[in-house]
């Protein structure tokens, strides 16, 4: 993920869009992290070690060739910047079941339990001006973010 963040930040500097670097690198970090966690193959535990359920369900992840194919692409147009993250898992990205604005959290409850996972897509949806996904013709999916350049100080 670090390599993807660095490459995106450097590209945005070269394209003279450094003001987008924080938002776009956070989005790429979250999306690549999701792809690594949910789409990349996980090594099988050695025989006799690990519990059932650690195996990847059949039909998910790479198409049997061991290559998870996570990719990151940036495209800049005069009015927009597009971020695309691809992976080998055909399942759509799954946002958390409940999305709560920080302003809606019960501040009066000390120690209110917050989930330590599941906020990535919420952050991506908050930072990008538009997000969507599409299946890829050769399997897997692409997750897209659009950042509007005309409404931002770039």
Short mmCIF file of C-alpha atoms in Angstrom, two decimals:
data_model
loop_
_atom_site.label_atom_id
_atom_site.label_comp_id
_atom_site.label_asym_id
_atom_site.label_seq_id
_atom_site.Cartn_x
_atom_site.Cartn_y
_atom_site.Cartn_z
CA UNK A 1 0.00 0.00 0.00
CA UNK A 2 2.88 2.32 0.73
CA UNK A 3 4.18 1.99 -2.81
CA UNK A 4 0.75 2.86 -4.22
CA UNK A 5 0.47 5.93 -1.95
CA UNK A 6 3.94 7.14 -2.90
CA UNK A 7 3.33 6.61 -6.63
CA UNK A 8 0.00 8.48 -6.47
CA UNK A 9 1.50 11.38 -4.49
CA UNK A 10 4.42 11.67 -6.93
CA UNK A 11 2.11 11.56 -9.96
CA UNK A 12 -0.10 14.28 -8.50
CA UNK A 13 2.98 16.47 -7.90
CA UNK A 14 4.11 15.90 -11.51
CA UNK A 15 0.62 16.76 -12.77
CA UNK A 16 0.60 19.92 -10.62
CA UNK A 17 -2.27 18.67 -8.47
CA UNK A 18 -0.53 18.49 -5.07
CA UNK A 19 -3.56 19.83 -3.19
CA UNK A 20 -5.36 16.56 -3.97
CA UNK A 21 -2.57 14.38 -2.63
CA UNK A 22 -3.94 13.88 0.89
CA UNK A 23 -7.47 12.92 -0.20
CA UNK A 24 -6.43 10.76 -3.16
CA UNK A 25 -3.64 8.93 -1.29
CA UNK A 26 -6.03 8.15 1.58
CA UNK A 27 -8.57 6.79 -0.92
CA UNK A 28 -5.96 4.67 -2.70
CA UNK A 29 -4.73 3.37 0.64
CA UNK A 30 -8.23 2.33 1.70
CA UNK A 31 -9.14 0.76 -1.66
CA UNK A 32 -5.85 -1.11 -2.06
CA UNK A 33 -6.13 -2.25 1.56
CA UNK A 34 -9.61 -3.60 0.84
CA UNK A 35 -8.34 -5.38 -2.27
CA UNK A 36 -5.46 -6.95 -0.33
CA UNK A 37 -7.75 -8.04 2.49
CA UNK A 38 -10.72 -9.26 0.48
CA UNK A 39 -9.45 -10.13 -3.00
CA UNK A 40 -5.83 -11.20 -2.65
CA UNK A 41 -5.20 -14.87 -1.97
CA UNK A 42 -4.36 -15.72 1.60
CA UNK A 43 -1.81 -18.43 2.19
CA UNK A 44 -3.26 -21.71 3.36
CA UNK A 45 -2.17 -22.73 6.86
CA UNK A 46 0.05 -25.82 6.95
CA UNK A 47 -1.82 -29.11 7.21
CA UNK A 48 -3.02 -29.68 10.74
CA UNK A 49 -2.70 -25.97 11.65
CA UNK A 50 -5.43 -23.38 11.67
CA UNK A 51 -9.14 -23.71 11.91
CA UNK A 52 -11.64 -24.44 9.20
CA UNK A 53 -12.92 -21.23 7.69
CA UNK A 54 -9.46 -19.84 6.99
CA UNK A 55 -9.71 -21.07 3.43
CA UNK A 56 -10.83 -18.71 0.71
CA UNK A 57 -14.30 -19.63 -0.61
CA UNK A 58 -14.24 -21.08 -4.08
CA UNK A 59 -14.99 -18.56 -6.80
CA UNK A 60 -13.55 -15.60 -4.88
CA UNK A 61 -10.20 -13.98 -5.40
CA UNK A 62 -7.97 -14.76 -8.34
CA UNK A 63 -9.04 -16.97 -11.18
CA UNK A 64 -6.97 -19.93 -10.06
CA UNK A 65 -3.65 -18.62 -11.37
CA UNK A 66 -2.39 -17.30 -8.02
CA UNK A 67 -2.24 -13.73 -9.38
CA UNK A 68 -4.48 -11.32 -7.54
CA UNK A 69 -3.95 -8.51 -10.03
CA UNK A 70 -4.37 -5.43 -7.85
CA UNK A 71 -3.81 -2.33 -9.96
CA UNK A 72 -4.00 1.43 -9.48
CA UNK A 73 -4.62 3.89 -12.31
CA UNK A 74 -4.94 7.69 -12.28
CA UNK A 75 -6.46 9.66 -15.15
CA UNK A 76 -6.56 13.47 -15.26
CA UNK A 77 -8.93 15.45 -17.44
CA UNK A 78 -9.40 19.23 -17.37
CA UNK A 79 -12.35 19.00 -14.96
CA UNK A 80 -11.77 15.71 -13.13
CA UNK A 81 -9.24 13.34 -11.66
CA UNK A 82 -10.18 9.65 -11.73
CA UNK A 83 -8.73 6.97 -9.47
CA UNK A 84 -9.29 3.31 -10.42
CA UNK A 85 -8.32 0.36 -8.24
CA UNK A 86 -8.73 -3.09 -9.78
CA UNK A 87 -8.66 -6.51 -8.16
CA UNK A 88 -9.48 -10.10 -9.01
CA UNK A 89 -12.56 -10.43 -6.79
CA UNK A 90 -15.86 -10.06 -8.68
CA UNK A 91 -17.86 -9.23 -5.54
CA UNK A 92 -18.96 -5.60 -5.18
CA UNK A 93 -17.39 -3.51 -2.46
CA UNK A 94 -19.47 -3.83 0.67
CA UNK A 95 -19.89 -0.70 2.77
CA UNK A 96 -20.53 -1.16 6.47
CA UNK A 97 -24.13 -2.01 7.31
CA UNK A 98 -24.56 1.20 9.28
CA UNK A 99 -22.88 4.46 8.46
CA UNK A 100 -22.96 6.99 11.26
CA UNK A 101 -21.83 10.56 10.96
CA UNK A 102 -19.41 11.60 13.69
CA UNK A 103 -21.95 14.29 14.59
CA UNK A 104 -24.50 11.60 15.38
CA UNK A 105 -22.32 9.71 17.85
CA UNK A 106 -23.63 9.81 21.39
CA UNK A 107 -20.94 12.01 22.91
CA UNK A 108 -22.61 11.68 26.30
CA UNK A 109 -21.65 8.01 26.51
CA UNK A 110 -18.04 7.73 27.70
CA UNK A 111 -16.27 4.81 26.13
CA UNK A 112 -18.87 4.46 23.36
CA UNK A 113 -17.61 1.46 21.35
CA UNK A 114 -16.56 2.40 17.84
CA UNK A 115 -15.82 -0.24 15.26
CA UNK A 116 -12.11 -0.62 14.57
CA UNK A 117 -12.88 -1.74 11.00
CA UNK A 118 -15.31 -0.94 8.23
CA UNK A 119 -14.77 2.80 7.91
CA UNK A 120 -12.68 2.72 4.71
CA UNK A 121 -15.48 2.96 2.16
CA UNK A 122 -17.17 5.61 4.29
CA UNK A 123 -13.97 7.68 4.11
CA UNK A 124 -13.63 7.12 0.37
CA UNK A 125 -17.26 8.15 -0.22
CA UNK A 126 -16.72 11.24 1.91
CA UNK A 127 -13.49 12.40 0.23
CA UNK A 128 -14.32 11.66 -3.42
CA UNK A 129 -16.96 13.58 -5.34
CA UNK A 130 -18.31 10.33 -6.79
CA UNK A 131 -17.58 6.62 -6.33
CA UNK A 132 -18.77 3.53 -8.18
CA UNK A 133 -17.63 0.08 -9.21
CA UNK A 134 -17.93 -2.09 -12.31
CA UNK A 135 -17.15 -5.72 -13.12
CA UNK A 136 -14.18 -6.29 -15.43
CA UNK A 137 -14.54 -8.28 -18.64
CA UNK A 138 -11.75 -10.69 -17.62
CA UNK A 139 -13.06 -11.11 -14.09
CA UNK A 140 -12.68 -9.10 -10.97
CA UNK A 141 -13.80 -5.50 -10.59
CA UNK A 142 -12.76 -1.88 -10.76
CA UNK A 143 -13.60 0.63 -8.05
CA UNK A 144 -13.58 4.24 -9.23
CA UNK A 145 -13.35 7.61 -7.50
CA UNK A 146 -13.90 10.94 -9.23
CA UNK A 147 -12.45 14.15 -7.83
CA UNK A 148 -13.90 17.33 -9.33
CA UNK A 149 -11.16 19.84 -10.08
CA UNK A 150 -13.37 22.84 -10.85
CA UNK A 151 -14.81 23.06 -7.33
CA UNK A 152 -11.48 22.61 -5.56
CA UNK A 153 -8.56 24.91 -5.07
CA UNK A 154 -5.93 22.93 -7.00
#
